[in-house]
Amino acid sequence: MFCEWEQQYDPDFINIRPAYLKESNNEMKGLMESISYFADDISVEYENVFIRTDKFDGFWNERFYSKCRATPLIAVTGADGAFIPCQDVFMKFGDFNKQSFSDIWNSQEHMDTINSIKLNECPRCVMNQYNEIIEQCFINDGLRMFIL
């Protein structure tokens, strides 16, 4: 197995996470179920191996938010200097070769791009947990603080 083989190189950490390929949706779902099944055992056996399965939350399971609001928490750029909302939504905005980060990030084009995201067309959501927190705590005012 790979985890055993790579230990000979004494790595600080190994992060295992599958890439998403839209064409292989059914195979990917089966692979993710298999990985989830043995991920905890591998992480116990090899303390330097981290397996990410949460990157597909919101794809095969229910989403607990109504709108994508987490994309302003990250900046994703392409090699051409354009920005995209996240690693899975390829709507381009801005041009870092000609504009400052501030001009791009605070632009109407950025806001329009965020507002045009359609959850039902998103393949998965790497920002799934952030979107849940934003909607539950800030939009629905579900965060309560108690002072003892």
Coordinates of N, CA and C in Angstrom, one line a residue:
M1 N 0.8 -1.2 0.0 CA 0.0 0.0 0.0 C 0.9 1.2 0.0
F2 N 0.4 2.3 -0.6 CA 1.1 3.6 -0.7 C 1.6 4.1 0.7
C3 N 0.7 4.1 1.7 CA 1.1 4.7 3.0 C 2.3 4.0 3.6
E4 N 2.3 2.6 3.4 CA 3.5 1.9 4.0 C 4.8 2.2 3.1
W5 N 4.6 2.2 1.8 CA 5.8 2.5 1.0 C 6.4 3.9 1.2
E6 N 5.5 4.9 1.4 CA 6.1 6.3 1.5 C 6.8 6.5 2.8
Q7 N 6.5 5.7 3.8 CA 7.2 5.9 5.1 C 8.7 5.8 5.1
Q8 N 9.2 5.0 4.1 CA 10.7 4.9 4.0 C 11.3 6.3 3.7
Y9 N 10.6 7.3 3.2 CA 11.1 8.6 3.0 C 10.9 9.6 4.1
D10 N 10.4 9.1 5.2 CA 10.2 9.8 6.5 C 9.5 11.2 6.2
P11 N 8.4 11.2 5.6 CA 7.7 12.5 5.3 C 7.1 13.1 6.6
D12 N 7.0 14.4 6.7 CA 6.4 15.1 7.8 C 4.9 14.8 7.8
F13 N 4.3 14.8 6.6 CA 2.9 14.5 6.5 C 2.5 14.1 5.0
I14 N 1.5 13.3 4.9 CA 1.0 13.0 3.6 C -0.5 13.3 3.7
N15 N -1.0 14.1 2.7 CA -2.4 14.5 2.6 C -3.0 13.8 1.4
I16 N -3.9 12.9 1.7 CA -4.5 12.1 0.6 C -5.9 12.7 0.4
R17 N -6.2 13.1 -0.8 CA -7.5 13.6 -1.1 C -7.7 13.4 -2.6
P18 N -8.8 12.9 -3.0 CA -9.1 12.6 -4.4 C -9.4 13.9 -5.2
A19 N -9.1 13.9 -6.5 CA -9.5 15.0 -7.3 C -10.9 14.7 -7.8
Y20 N -11.6 15.8 -8.1 CA -13.0 15.6 -8.6 C -13.0 15.7 -10.1
L21 N -13.5 14.6 -10.7 CA -13.7 14.6 -12.2 C -15.2 14.4 -12.5
K22 N -15.8 15.4 -13.1 CA -17.2 15.4 -13.3 C -17.7 14.1 -14.1
E23 N -16.8 13.7 -15.0 CA -17.2 12.5 -15.8 C -17.2 11.2 -15.0
S24 N -16.5 11.2 -13.9 CA -16.4 9.9 -13.1 C -17.2 10.0 -11.8
N25 N -18.4 10.6 -11.9 CA -19.2 10.9 -10.7 C -19.5 9.6 -9.9
N26 N -20.0 8.6 -10.6 CA -20.4 7.3 -9.9 C -19.2 6.6 -9.3
E27 N -18.1 6.5 -10.1 CA -16.9 5.9 -9.6 C -16.3 6.6 -8.4
M28 N -16.4 8.0 -8.4 CA -15.9 8.8 -7.4 C -16.7 8.6 -6.1
K29 N -18.0 8.5 -6.2 CA -18.8 8.2 -5.0 C -18.4 6.9 -4.4
G30 N -18.2 5.9 -5.2 CA -17.8 4.6 -4.6 C -16.5 4.6 -4.0
L31 N -15.5 5.4 -4.6 CA -14.2 5.5 -4.1 C -14.2 6.3 -2.7
M32 N -15.0 7.3 -2.7 CA -15.1 8.1 -1.4 C -15.7 7.2 -0.3
E33 N -16.7 6.4 -0.6 CA -17.2 5.5 0.4 C -16.2 4.5 0.9
S34 N -15.4 4.0 0.0 CA -14.3 3.1 0.4 C -13.2 3.8 1.2
I35 N -12.8 5.0 0.8 CA -11.8 5.8 1.5 C -12.3 6.1 2.9
S36 N -13.6 6.5 3.0 CA -14.1 6.9 4.4 C -14.1 5.7 5.3
Y37 N -14.3 4.5 4.7 CA -14.4 3.3 5.5 C -13.1 3.0 6.2
F38 N -11.9 3.2 5.5 CA -10.6 2.9 6.2 C -9.8 4.1 6.6
A39 N -10.3 5.3 6.4 CA -9.5 6.5 6.7 C -9.1 6.6 8.1
D40 N -9.9 6.3 9.0 CA -9.6 6.4 10.5 C -8.5 5.3 10.8
D41 N -8.6 4.1 10.3 CA -7.6 3.1 10.6 C -6.3 3.5 10.1
I42 N -6.2 4.0 8.9 CA -4.9 4.4 8.3 C -4.3 5.6 9.1
S43 N -5.1 6.5 9.5 CA -4.6 7.7 10.3 C -4.1 7.2 11.7
V44 N -4.7 6.2 12.2 CA -4.2 5.6 13.5 C -2.8 4.9 13.3
E45 N -2.8 4.1 12.2 CA -1.6 3.3 12.0 C -0.4 4.2 11.5
Y46 N -0.7 5.2 10.7 CA 0.3 6.2 10.2 C -0.1 7.6 10.7
E47 N 0.6 8.0 11.7 CA 0.3 9.3 12.3 C 0.5 10.5 11.4
N48 N 1.3 10.3 10.4 CA 1.6 11.4 9.5 C 0.8 11.4 8.2
V49 N -0.2 10.5 8.1 CA -1.1 10.4 7.0 C -2.5 11.1 7.3
F50 N -2.9 12.0 6.5 CA -4.2 12.7 6.7 C -5.0 12.5 5.5
I51 N -6.2 11.9 5.6 CA -7.1 11.6 4.5 C -8.3 12.5 4.6
R52 N -8.5 13.3 3.6 CA -9.6 14.3 3.5 C -10.8 13.7 2.7
T53 N -11.9 13.4 3.4 CA -13.1 13.0 2.7 C -14.2 14.1 2.7
D54 N -14.0 15.1 3.6 CA -15.0 16.1 3.7 C -15.1 17.1 2.5
K55 N -14.1 17.0 1.6 CA -14.1 17.9 0.5 C -15.3 17.6 -0.5
F56 N -16.0 16.5 -0.2 CA -17.1 16.1 -1.1 C -18.5 16.3 -0.3
D57 N -18.4 16.8 0.9 CA -19.7 17.1 1.6 C -20.5 18.1 0.8
G58 N -21.8 17.9 0.8 CA -22.6 18.8 0.0 C -22.8 18.4 -1.4
F59 N -22.1 17.3 -1.8 CA -22.2 16.8 -3.2 C -23.2 15.6 -3.2
W60 N -22.9 14.6 -2.4 CA -23.7 13.4 -2.3 C -24.6 13.5 -1.1
N61 N -24.4 14.4 -0.2 CA -25.3 14.5 1.0 C -25.9 15.9 1.0
E62 N -26.9 16.1 1.8 CA -27.7 17.3 1.9 C -26.8 18.5 2.3
R63 N -27.2 19.6 1.6 CA -26.5 20.9 2.0 C -27.5 21.6 3.0
F64 N -26.9 22.2 4.0 CA -27.7 22.9 5.0 C -27.5 24.4 4.9
Y65 N -27.5 24.9 3.7 CA -27.4 26.3 3.4 C -28.1 26.6 2.1
S66 N -28.5 27.8 1.9 CA -29.3 28.1 0.7 C -28.5 28.9 -0.4
K67 N -27.4 29.4 0.0 CA -26.6 30.2 -0.9 C -25.1 30.1 -0.6
C68 N -24.3 30.2 -1.6 CA -22.8 30.2 -1.3 C -22.4 31.5 -0.9
R69 N -21.9 31.6 0.4 CA -21.5 32.9 0.9 C -20.0 32.8 1.4
A70 N -19.4 31.7 1.2 CA -18.0 31.5 1.8 C -16.9 31.8 0.8
T71 N -17.2 32.0 -0.4 CA -16.2 32.3 -1.4 C -15.3 33.5 -1.1
P72 N -15.8 34.6 -0.5 CA -14.9 35.7 -0.1 C -13.9 35.4 0.9
L73 N -14.0 34.2 1.5 CA -13.0 33.8 2.6 C -11.7 33.3 1.9
I74 N -11.7 33.0 0.6 CA -10.5 32.5 0.0 C -10.3 33.3 -1.4
A75 N -9.1 33.3 -1.8 CA -8.8 33.9 -3.1 C -8.2 32.8 -4.0
V76 N -8.8 32.6 -5.1 CA -8.3 31.6 -6.0 C -8.0 32.3 -7.4
T77 N -6.8 32.1 -7.8 CA -6.4 32.7 -9.1 C -6.0 31.7 -10.1
G78 N -6.1 32.0 -11.3 CA -5.6 31.1 -12.4 C -4.3 31.6 -12.9
A79 N -3.7 30.8 -13.7 CA -2.4 31.2 -14.3 C -2.5 32.4 -15.2
D80 N -3.7 32.7 -15.7 CA -3.8 33.8 -16.6 C -4.1 35.1 -15.8
G81 N -4.1 35.1 -14.5 CA -4.3 36.3 -13.7 C -5.7 36.5 -13.3
A82 N -6.7 35.8 -13.9 CA -8.1 35.9 -13.5 C -8.3 35.2 -12.2
F83 N -9.3 35.7 -11.5 CA -9.8 35.1 -10.3 C -11.0 34.2 -10.6
I84 N -11.2 33.2 -9.7 CA -12.4 32.4 -9.8 C -13.0 32.3 -8.4
P85 N -14.3 32.1 -8.2 CA -14.8 32.0 -6.9 C -14.3 30.9 -6.0
C86 N -14.0 29.8 -6.5 CA -13.5 28.7 -5.8 C -12.9 27.7 -6.8
Q87 N -12.3 26.6 -6.3 CA -11.6 25.7 -7.2 C -12.5 24.9 -8.0
D88 N -13.8 24.9 -7.8 CA -14.8 24.2 -8.6 C -15.7 25.0 -9.5
V89 N -15.7 26.3 -9.2 CA -16.6 27.2 -10.0 C -15.7 28.1 -10.9
F90 N -15.8 27.9 -12.2 CA -14.8 28.5 -13.1 C -15.3 29.7 -13.8
M91 N -16.0 30.6 -13.1 CA -16.5 31.8 -13.6 C -15.4 32.8 -13.3
K92 N -14.8 33.4 -14.3 CA -13.6 34.3 -14.1 C -14.1 35.8 -13.9
F93 N -13.3 36.4 -13.0 CA -13.5 37.9 -12.8 C -12.1 38.5 -12.5
G94 N -12.0 39.8 -12.9 CA -10.8 40.5 -12.7 C -9.6 40.0 -13.5
D95 N -8.5 40.8 -13.4 CA -7.3 40.4 -14.1 C -6.1 41.0 -13.2
F96 N -5.5 40.1 -12.5 CA -4.4 40.5 -11.6 C -3.2 41.1 -12.3
N97 N -3.1 40.9 -13.6 CA -2.0 41.4 -14.4 C -2.2 42.9 -14.6
K98 N -3.5 43.4 -14.5 CA -3.8 44.8 -14.8 C -4.5 45.5 -13.7
Q99 N -4.9 44.8 -12.6 CA -5.6 45.4 -11.5 C -5.0 45.0 -10.2
S100 N -5.2 45.9 -9.2 CA -4.7 45.5 -7.9 C -5.7 44.5 -7.2
F101 N -5.2 43.8 -6.3 CA -6.1 42.8 -5.6 C -7.3 43.5 -5.0
S102 N -7.1 44.7 -4.4 CA -8.1 45.4 -3.7 C -9.2 45.8 -4.8
D103 N -8.8 46.3 -5.9 CA -9.7 46.7 -7.0 C -10.5 45.5 -7.4
I104 N -9.9 44.4 -7.6 CA -10.6 43.2 -8.0 C -11.6 42.7 -6.9
W105 N -11.1 42.6 -5.7 CA -11.8 42.0 -4.6 C -13.0 42.8 -4.3
N106 N -12.9 44.1 -4.4 CA -14.0 45.0 -4.0 C -14.9 45.4 -5.1
S107 N -14.7 44.8 -6.3 CA -15.4 45.2 -7.5 C -16.8 44.6 -7.6
Q108 N -17.6 45.3 -8.3 CA -19.0 44.9 -8.6 C -18.9 43.5 -9.4
E109 N -17.9 43.4 -10.2 CA -17.8 42.1 -11.0 C -17.6 40.9 -10.1
H110 N -16.8 41.1 -9.0 CA -16.7 40.0 -8.0 C -18.0 39.7 -7.3
M111 N -18.7 40.8 -6.9 CA -20.0 40.6 -6.2 C -21.0 39.9 -7.2
D112 N -21.0 40.3 -8.4 CA -21.9 39.7 -9.4 C -21.6 38.3 -9.6
T113 N -20.3 37.9 -9.7 CA -19.9 36.5 -9.8 C -20.3 35.7 -8.7
I114 N -20.1 36.2 -7.5 CA -20.6 35.4 -6.3 C -22.1 35.2 -6.3
N115 N -22.8 36.3 -6.7 CA -24.3 36.2 -6.7 C -24.8 35.3 -7.8
S116 N -24.0 35.0 -8.8 CA -24.5 34.2 -9.9 C -24.2 32.7 -9.7
I117 N -23.6 32.3 -8.6 CA -23.3 30.9 -8.3 C -24.7 30.2 -8.0
K118 N -24.9 29.1 -8.7 CA -26.1 28.3 -8.5 C -25.7 27.0 -7.8
L119 N -26.2 26.9 -6.6 CA -25.8 25.7 -5.8 C -26.2 24.4 -6.5
N120 N -27.3 24.3 -7.2 CA -27.7 23.1 -7.9 C -26.8 22.7 -9.0
E121 N -25.9 23.7 -9.4 CA -25.0 23.4 -10.5 C -23.6 23.1 -10.0
C122 N -23.3 23.3 -8.7 CA -22.0 23.1 -8.1 C -21.8 21.6 -7.9
P123 N -20.6 21.1 -8.4 CA -20.4 19.7 -8.3 C -20.2 19.3 -6.8
R124 N -19.5 20.0 -6.0 CA -19.3 19.7 -4.6 C -18.9 21.1 -4.0
C125 N -18.7 21.1 -2.7 CA -18.4 22.4 -2.1 C -17.3 22.2 -1.1
V126 N -16.1 22.6 -1.5 CA -15.0 22.6 -0.5 C -15.1 23.5 0.6
M127 N -16.1 24.5 0.5 CA -16.4 25.4 1.5 C -17.7 25.1 2.2
N128 N -18.1 23.9 2.1 CA -19.4 23.4 2.6 C -19.6 23.8 4.1
Q129 N -18.6 23.4 5.0 CA -18.7 23.7 6.4 C -18.8 25.2 6.7
Y130 N -18.0 26.0 6.0 CA -18.0 27.4 6.2 C -19.4 28.0 5.8
N131 N -20.0 27.5 4.7 CA -21.3 27.9 4.3 C -22.3 27.6 5.3
E132 N -22.2 26.4 5.9 CA -23.2 26.0 7.0 C -23.1 26.9 8.2
I133 N -21.9 27.2 8.6 CA -21.7 28.1 9.7 C -22.2 29.5 9.5
I134 N -21.9 30.0 8.3 CA -22.3 31.4 7.9 C -23.8 31.5 8.0
E135 N -24.5 30.5 7.3 CA -25.9 30.5 7.3 C -26.6 30.3 8.7
Q136 N -26.1 29.3 9.4 CA -26.7 29.1 10.7 C -26.4 30.2 11.7
C137 N -25.2 30.6 11.8 CA -24.8 31.6 12.8 C -25.2 33.1 12.5
F138 N -24.9 33.4 11.2 CA -25.1 34.9 10.9 C -26.4 35.2 10.1
I139 N -26.8 34.3 9.2 CA -28.0 34.6 8.5 C -29.2 34.2 9.3
N140 N -29.2 33.0 9.9 CA -30.4 32.6 10.7 C -30.3 33.0 12.2
D141 N -29.2 33.7 12.5 CA -28.9 34.2 13.9 C -29.0 33.0 14.9
G142 N -28.4 31.9 14.5 CA -28.5 30.7 15.4 C -27.4 30.6 16.4
L143 N -26.5 31.5 16.4 CA -25.4 31.5 17.4 C -25.9 32.2 18.7
R144 N -25.8 31.5 19.8 CA -26.2 32.0 21.0 C -25.1 32.0 22.0
M145 N -24.9 33.0 22.7 CA -23.8 33.1 23.7 C -24.4 33.2 25.1
F146 N -24.0 32.3 26.0 CA -24.5 32.3 27.4 C -23.4 32.7 28.3
I147 N -23.7 33.6 29.2 CA -22.7 34.0 30.2 C -23.1 33.4 31.5
L148 N -22.2 32.6 32.1 CA -22.5 31.9 33.3 C -22.2 32.8 34.5

